[in-house]
Short mmCIF file of C-alpha atoms and ligand atoms in Angstrom, two decimals:
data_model
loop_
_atom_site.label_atom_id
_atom_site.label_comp_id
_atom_site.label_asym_id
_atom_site.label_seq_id
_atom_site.Cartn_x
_atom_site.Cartn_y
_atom_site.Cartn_z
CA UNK A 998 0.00 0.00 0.00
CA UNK A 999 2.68 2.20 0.87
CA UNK A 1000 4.64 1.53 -1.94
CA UNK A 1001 1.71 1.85 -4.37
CA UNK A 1002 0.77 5.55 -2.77
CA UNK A 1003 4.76 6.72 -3.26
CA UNK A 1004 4.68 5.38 -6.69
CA UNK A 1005 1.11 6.56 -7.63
CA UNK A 1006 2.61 10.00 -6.22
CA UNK A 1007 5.71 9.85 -8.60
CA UNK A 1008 3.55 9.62 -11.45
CA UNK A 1009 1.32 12.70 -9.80
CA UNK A 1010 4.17 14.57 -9.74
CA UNK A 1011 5.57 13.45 -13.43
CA UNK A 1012 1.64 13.78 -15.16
CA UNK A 1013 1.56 17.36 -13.09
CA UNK A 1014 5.20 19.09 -14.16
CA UNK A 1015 5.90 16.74 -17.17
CA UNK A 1016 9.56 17.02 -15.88
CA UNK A 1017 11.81 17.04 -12.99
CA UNK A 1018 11.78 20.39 -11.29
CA UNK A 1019 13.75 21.77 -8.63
CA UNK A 1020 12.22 23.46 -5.67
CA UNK A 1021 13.34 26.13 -3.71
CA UNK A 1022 13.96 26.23 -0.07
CA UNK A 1023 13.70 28.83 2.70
CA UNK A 1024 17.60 28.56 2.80
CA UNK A 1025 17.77 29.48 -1.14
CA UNK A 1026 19.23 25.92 -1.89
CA UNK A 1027 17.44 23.94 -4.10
CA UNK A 1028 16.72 20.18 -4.05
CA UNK A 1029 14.95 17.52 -6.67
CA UNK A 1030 11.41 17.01 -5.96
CA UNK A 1031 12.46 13.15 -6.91
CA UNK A 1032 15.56 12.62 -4.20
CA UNK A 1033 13.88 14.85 -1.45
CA UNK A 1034 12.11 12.42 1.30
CA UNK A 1035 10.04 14.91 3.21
CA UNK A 1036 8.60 15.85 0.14
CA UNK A 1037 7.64 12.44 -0.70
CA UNK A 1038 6.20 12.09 2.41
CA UNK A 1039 4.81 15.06 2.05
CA UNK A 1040 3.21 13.81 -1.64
CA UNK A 1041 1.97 10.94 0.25
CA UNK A 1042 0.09 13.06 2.61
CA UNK A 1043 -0.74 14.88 -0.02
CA UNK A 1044 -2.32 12.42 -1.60
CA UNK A 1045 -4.13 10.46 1.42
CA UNK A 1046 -5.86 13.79 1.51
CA UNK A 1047 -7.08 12.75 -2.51
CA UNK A 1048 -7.82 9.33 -1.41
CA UNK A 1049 -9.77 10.49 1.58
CA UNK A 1050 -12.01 12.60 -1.17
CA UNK A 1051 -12.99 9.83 -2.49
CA UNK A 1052 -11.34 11.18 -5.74
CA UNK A 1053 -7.42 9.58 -6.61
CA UNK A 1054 -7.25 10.47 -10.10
CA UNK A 1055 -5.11 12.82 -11.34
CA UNK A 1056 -7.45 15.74 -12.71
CA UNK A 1057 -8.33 16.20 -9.27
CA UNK A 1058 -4.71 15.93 -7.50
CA UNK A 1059 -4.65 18.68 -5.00
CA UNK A 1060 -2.17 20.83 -6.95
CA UNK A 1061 -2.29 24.11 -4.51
CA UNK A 1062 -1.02 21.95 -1.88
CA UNK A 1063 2.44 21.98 -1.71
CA UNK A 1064 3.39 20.61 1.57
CA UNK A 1065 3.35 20.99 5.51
CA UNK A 1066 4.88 23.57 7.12
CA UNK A 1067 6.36 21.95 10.10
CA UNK A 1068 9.21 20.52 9.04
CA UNK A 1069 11.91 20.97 11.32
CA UNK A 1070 11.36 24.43 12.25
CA UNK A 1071 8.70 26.93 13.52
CA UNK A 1072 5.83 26.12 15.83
CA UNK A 1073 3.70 28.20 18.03
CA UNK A 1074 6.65 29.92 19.99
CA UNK A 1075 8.56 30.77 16.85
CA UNK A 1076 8.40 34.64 16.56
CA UNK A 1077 7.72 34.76 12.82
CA UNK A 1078 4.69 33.02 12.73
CA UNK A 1079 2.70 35.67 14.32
CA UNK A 1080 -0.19 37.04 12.83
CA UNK A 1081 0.31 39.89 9.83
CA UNK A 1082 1.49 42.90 11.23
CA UNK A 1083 0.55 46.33 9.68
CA UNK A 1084 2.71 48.91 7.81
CA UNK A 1085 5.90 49.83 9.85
CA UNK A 1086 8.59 53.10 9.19
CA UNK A 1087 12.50 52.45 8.05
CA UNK A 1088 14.31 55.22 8.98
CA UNK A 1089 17.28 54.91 5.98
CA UNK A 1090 20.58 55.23 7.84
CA UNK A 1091 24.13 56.07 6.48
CA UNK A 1092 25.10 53.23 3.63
CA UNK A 1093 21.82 51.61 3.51
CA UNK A 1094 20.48 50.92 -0.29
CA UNK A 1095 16.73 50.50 -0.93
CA UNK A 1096 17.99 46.97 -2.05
CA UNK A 1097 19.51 46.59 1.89
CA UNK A 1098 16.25 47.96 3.36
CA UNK A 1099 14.14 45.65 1.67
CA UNK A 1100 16.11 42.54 2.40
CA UNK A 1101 16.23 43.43 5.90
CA UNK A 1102 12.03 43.60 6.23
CA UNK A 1103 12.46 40.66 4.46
CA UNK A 1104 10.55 42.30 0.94
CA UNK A 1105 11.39 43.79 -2.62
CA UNK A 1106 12.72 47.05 -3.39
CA UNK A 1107 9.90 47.64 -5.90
CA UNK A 1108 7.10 47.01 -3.20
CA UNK A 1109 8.81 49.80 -1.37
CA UNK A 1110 9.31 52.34 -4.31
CA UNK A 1111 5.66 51.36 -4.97
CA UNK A 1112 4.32 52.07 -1.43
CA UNK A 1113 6.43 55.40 -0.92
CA UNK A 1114 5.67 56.75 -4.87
CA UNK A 1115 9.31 56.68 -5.20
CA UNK A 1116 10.57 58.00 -8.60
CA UNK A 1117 14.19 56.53 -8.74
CA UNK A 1118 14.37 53.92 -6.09
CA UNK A 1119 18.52 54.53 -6.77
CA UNK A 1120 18.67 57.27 -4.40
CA UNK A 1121 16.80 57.44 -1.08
CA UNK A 1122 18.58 60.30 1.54
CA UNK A 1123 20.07 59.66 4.83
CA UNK A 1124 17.14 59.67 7.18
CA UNK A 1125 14.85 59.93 4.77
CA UNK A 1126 11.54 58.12 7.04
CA UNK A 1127 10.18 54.68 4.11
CA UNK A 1128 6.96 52.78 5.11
CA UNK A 1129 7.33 49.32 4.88
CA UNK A 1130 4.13 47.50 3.90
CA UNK A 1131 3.10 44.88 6.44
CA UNK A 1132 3.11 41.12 6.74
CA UNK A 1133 -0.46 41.39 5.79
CA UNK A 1134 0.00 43.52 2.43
CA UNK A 1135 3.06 41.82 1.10
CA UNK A 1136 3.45 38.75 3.10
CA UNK A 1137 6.36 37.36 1.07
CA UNK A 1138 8.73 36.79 -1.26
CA UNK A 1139 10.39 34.42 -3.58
CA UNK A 1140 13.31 34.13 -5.60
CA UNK A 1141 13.30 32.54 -8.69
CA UNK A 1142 15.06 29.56 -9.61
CA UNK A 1143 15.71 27.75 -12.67
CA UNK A 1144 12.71 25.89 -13.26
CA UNK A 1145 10.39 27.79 -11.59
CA UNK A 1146 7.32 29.23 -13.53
CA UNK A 1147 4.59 31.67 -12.49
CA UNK A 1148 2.30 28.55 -12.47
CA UNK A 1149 4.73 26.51 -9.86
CA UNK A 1150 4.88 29.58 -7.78
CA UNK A 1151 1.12 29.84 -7.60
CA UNK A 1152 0.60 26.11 -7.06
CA UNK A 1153 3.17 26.32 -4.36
CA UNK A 1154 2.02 29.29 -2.22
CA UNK A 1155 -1.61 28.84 -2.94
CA UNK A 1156 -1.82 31.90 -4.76
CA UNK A 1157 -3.77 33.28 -8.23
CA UNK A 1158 -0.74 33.63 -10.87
CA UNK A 1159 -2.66 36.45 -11.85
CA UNK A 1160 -2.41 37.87 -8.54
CA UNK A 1161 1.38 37.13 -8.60
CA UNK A 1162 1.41 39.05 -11.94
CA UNK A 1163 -0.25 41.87 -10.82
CA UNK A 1164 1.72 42.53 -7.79
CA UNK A 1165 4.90 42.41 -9.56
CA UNK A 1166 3.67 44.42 -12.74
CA UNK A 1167 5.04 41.72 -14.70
CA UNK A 1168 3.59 42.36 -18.51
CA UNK A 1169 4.31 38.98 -19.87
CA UNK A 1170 4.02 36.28 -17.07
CA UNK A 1171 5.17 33.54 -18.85
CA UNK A 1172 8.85 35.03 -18.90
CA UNK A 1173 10.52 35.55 -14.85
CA UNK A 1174 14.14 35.62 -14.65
CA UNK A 1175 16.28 33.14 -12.35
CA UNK A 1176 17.25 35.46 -9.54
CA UNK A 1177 14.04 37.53 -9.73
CA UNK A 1178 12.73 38.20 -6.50
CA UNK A 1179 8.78 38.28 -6.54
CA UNK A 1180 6.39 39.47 -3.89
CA UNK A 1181 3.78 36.70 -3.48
CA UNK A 1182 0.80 38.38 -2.02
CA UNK A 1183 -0.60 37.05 1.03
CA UNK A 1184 -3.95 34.60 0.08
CA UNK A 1185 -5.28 32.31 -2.00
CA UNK A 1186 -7.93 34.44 -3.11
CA UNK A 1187 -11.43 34.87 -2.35
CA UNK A 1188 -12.61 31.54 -0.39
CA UNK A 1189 -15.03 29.85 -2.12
CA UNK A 1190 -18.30 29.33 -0.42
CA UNK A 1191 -19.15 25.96 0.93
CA UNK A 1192 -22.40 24.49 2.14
CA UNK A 1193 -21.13 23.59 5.83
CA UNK A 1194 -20.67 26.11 8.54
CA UNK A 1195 -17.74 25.42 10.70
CA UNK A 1196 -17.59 26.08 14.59
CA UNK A 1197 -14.02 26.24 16.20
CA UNK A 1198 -12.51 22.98 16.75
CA UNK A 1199 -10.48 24.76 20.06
CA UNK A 1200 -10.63 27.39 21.80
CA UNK A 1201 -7.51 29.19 22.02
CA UNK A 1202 -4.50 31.50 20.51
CA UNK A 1203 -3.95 31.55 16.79
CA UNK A 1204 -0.31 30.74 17.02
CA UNK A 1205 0.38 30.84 12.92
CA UNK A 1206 -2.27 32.14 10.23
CA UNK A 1207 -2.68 30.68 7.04
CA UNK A 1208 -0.59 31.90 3.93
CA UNK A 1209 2.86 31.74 3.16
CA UNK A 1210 5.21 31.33 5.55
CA UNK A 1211 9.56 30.05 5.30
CA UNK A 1212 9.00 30.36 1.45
CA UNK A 1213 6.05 27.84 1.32
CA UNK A 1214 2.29 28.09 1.90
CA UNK A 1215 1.18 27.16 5.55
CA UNK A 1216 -1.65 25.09 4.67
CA UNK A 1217 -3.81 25.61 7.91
CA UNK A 1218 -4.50 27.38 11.13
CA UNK A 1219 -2.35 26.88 13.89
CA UNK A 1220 -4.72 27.07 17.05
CA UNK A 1221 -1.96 26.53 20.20
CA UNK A 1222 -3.49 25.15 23.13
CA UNK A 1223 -2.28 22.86 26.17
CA UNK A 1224 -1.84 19.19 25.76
CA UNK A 1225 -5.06 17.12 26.18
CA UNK A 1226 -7.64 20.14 25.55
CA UNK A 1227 -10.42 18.34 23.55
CA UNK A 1228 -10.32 19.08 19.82
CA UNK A 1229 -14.34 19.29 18.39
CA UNK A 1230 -15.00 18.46 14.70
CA UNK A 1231 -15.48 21.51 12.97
CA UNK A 1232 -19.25 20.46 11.03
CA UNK A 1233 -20.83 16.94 11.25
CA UNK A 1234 -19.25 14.52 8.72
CA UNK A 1235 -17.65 11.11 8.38
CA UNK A 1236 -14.04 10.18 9.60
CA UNK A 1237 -12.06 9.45 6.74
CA UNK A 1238 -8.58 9.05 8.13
CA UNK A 1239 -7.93 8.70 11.97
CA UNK A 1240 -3.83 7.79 12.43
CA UNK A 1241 -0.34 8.75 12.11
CA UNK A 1242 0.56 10.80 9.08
CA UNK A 1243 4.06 11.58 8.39
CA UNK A 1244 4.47 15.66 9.11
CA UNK A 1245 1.10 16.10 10.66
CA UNK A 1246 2.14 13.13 13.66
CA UNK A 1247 -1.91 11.90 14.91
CA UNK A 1248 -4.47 13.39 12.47
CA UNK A 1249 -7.81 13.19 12.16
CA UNK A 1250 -9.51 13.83 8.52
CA UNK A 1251 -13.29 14.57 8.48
CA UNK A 1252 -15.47 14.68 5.04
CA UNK A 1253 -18.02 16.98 5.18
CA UNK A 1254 -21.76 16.94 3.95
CA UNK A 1255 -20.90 19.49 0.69
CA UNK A 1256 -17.39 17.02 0.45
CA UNK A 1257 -15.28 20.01 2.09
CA UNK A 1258 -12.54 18.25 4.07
CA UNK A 1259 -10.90 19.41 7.39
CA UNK A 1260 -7.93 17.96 9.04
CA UNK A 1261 -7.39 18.11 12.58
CA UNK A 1262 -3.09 17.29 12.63
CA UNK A 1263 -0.55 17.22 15.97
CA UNK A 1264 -3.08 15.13 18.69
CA UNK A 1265 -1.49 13.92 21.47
CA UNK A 1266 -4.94 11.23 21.46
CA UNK A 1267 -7.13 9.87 18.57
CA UNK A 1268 -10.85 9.22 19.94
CA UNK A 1269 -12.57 8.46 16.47
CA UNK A 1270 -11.72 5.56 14.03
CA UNK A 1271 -12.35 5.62 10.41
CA UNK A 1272 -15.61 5.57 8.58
CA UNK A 1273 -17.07 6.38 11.93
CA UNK A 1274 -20.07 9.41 11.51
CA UNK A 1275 -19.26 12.22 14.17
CA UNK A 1276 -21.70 15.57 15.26
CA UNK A 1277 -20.57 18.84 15.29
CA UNK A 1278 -18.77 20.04 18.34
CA UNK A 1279 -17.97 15.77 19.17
CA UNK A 1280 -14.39 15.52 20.64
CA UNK A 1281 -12.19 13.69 17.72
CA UNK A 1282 -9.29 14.22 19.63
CA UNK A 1283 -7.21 15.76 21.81
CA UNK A 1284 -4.31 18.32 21.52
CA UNK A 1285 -0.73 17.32 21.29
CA UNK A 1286 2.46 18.11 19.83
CA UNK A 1287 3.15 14.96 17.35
CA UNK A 1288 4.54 14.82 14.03
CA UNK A 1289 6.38 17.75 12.86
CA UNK A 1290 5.81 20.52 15.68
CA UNK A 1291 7.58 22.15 18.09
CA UNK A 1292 4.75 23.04 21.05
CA UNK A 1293 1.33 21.69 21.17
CA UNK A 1294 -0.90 23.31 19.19
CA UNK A 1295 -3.97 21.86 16.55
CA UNK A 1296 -3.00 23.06 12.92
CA UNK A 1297 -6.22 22.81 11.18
CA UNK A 1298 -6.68 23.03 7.79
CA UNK A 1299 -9.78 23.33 5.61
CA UNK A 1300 -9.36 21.81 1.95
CA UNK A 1301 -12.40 22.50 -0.30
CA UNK A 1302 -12.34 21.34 -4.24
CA UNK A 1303 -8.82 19.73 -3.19
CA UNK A 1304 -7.28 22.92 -2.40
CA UNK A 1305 -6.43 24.27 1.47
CA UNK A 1306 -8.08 27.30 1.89
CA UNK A 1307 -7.84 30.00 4.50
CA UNK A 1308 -9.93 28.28 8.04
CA UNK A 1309 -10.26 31.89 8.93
CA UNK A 1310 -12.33 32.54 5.93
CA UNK A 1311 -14.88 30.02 7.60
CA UNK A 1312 -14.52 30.33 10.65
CA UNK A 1313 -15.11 34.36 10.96
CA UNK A 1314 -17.61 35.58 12.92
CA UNK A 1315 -17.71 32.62 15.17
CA UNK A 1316 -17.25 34.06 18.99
CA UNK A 1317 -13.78 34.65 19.01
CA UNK A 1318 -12.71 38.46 19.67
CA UNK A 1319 -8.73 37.50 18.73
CA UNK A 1320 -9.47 36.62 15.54
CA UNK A 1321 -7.05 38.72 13.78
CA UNK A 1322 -8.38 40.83 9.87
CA UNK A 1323 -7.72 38.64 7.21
ZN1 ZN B 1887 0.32 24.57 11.03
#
């Protein structure tokens, strides 16, 4: 079975790209989809998440879902995952460039001329005061390596390659340069609507939002919580996977009425088995820390038409007055 879901993966990945590609990583090395292992894994999750829709052929392959996020670094202490913050002011100090500003906020130059109506981004003055658009206006960026294509990027961060167009003012999209650096704006776009309304599956802090994050897309919520506090299924729905998973340690997969899918990952405790029909608000499971994750916390992840999609999004408007803006 295993073997059969690695292989069935491979060819995934071959009928998807039509070619090897190399990926980029947070650390700006690169690495073959083919001799990575956590990817793999991470294809195999990838596609127990198919198999749990009921729907393993390849037209339906999850495409925008790249991977998981907790792989060896980050969790619910890590500074960086906190939610968006707003605009902030660079004072430009003595030998700073606009191309040393941005790298320091961690964004492009151009976002910066853009934001400040800079003419010629080539000279900015000694104390000259630069906003710096937030986390939750330019939440990333990406540079581009050989293989890459608009279409990978928007596959891999969850994002509209339209949007990525736009937000670089890139006229012809099919043609980015290795070495480019790209803002990828922050969401998928607009969530689609979904016939199941969603309560939260635990009450506490949001630890991580969803969006990209280290270079990738952060495919769920990140709800931290202590150990043992009950998770609750998000709608009514059948259990389609209830075990280990690699990445996600003890997960539980519910399929909703409309097919929506939400995945409950980290438990310390499983409490429902497979094919077993569960209520709203019914304890699945309870909160832990296993798989790839650094403090316990319940990433939860909502994957509608295949896709994860922003929980938030759903989940709005349900009781919680720490619910950061979208
Ligand atoms: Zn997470």
């Amino acid at each position: 079975m295993l073997w059969a879901n690695l292989s069935l993966m491979r060819f995934h990945s071959r009928q998807e790209k039509g070619r090897m590609t190399t990926q980029s990583r947070g650390d700006g090395s690169t690495m073959s989809s083919t001799d990575h292992p956590i990817r793999n894994l991470i294809g195999l999750a990838t596609l127990l998440l198919v198999l749990a829709a009921g729907s393993p052929g390849p037209e339906r392959a999850p495409v925008g879902s790249p991977g998981f996020e907790h792989l060896g670094q980050g969790g619910p202490s890590t500074p960086i995952a906190s939610p968006p913050a707003g605009p902030k002011t660079h004072i430009v100090a003595p030998g700073e460039n606009l191309s040393l500003v941005a790298m320091r906020h961690g964004i492009t130059a151009a976002a910066i001329a853009r934001v400040n109506g800079l003419s010629n981004p080539h000279f900015i003055r000694v104390g000259q005061r630069l906003t710096i658009p937030g986390a939750g206006h330019e939440s990333s960026t990406h540079r581009v390596r050989s293989g890459d294509t608009l279409w990978d990027l928007s596959r891999r961060f969850g994002v509209p390659a339209e949007a990525i167009a736009r937000a670089n003012g890139l006229r012809n999209p099919s043609h980015v340069r290795i070495g480019q650096v790209l803002v990828i704006p922050r969401g998928g776009g607009a969530a689609p609507a979904i016939g199941v309304q969603f309560i939260w599956p635990v009450a506490g802090r949001i630890s991580s939002p969803f969006g990209p994050r280290w270079g990738r897309l952060h495919t769920g919520l990140d709800i931290a919580a202590p150990t043992g506090t009950p998770i609750r299924a998000a709608a009514a729905g059948v259990v389609t996977t209830s075990r280990w998973l690699a990445g996600y340690g003890r997960t539980v997969i519910l399929r909703h009425e409309d097919r929506t899918l939400t995945l409950y990952a980290h438990a310390s405790k499983l409490l429902v088995r497979s094919g077993q029909t569960v209520e709203q608000g019914q304890i699945i499971a309870r909160v832990g820390s296993t798989g790839n994750s650094t403090g316990p916390h319940l990433h939860f992840e909502v994957i509608v038409h295949g896709r994860p999609r922003d929980p938030l999004a759903y989940l709005r408007g349900q009781g919680r007055a720490s619910v950061p803006a979208p």
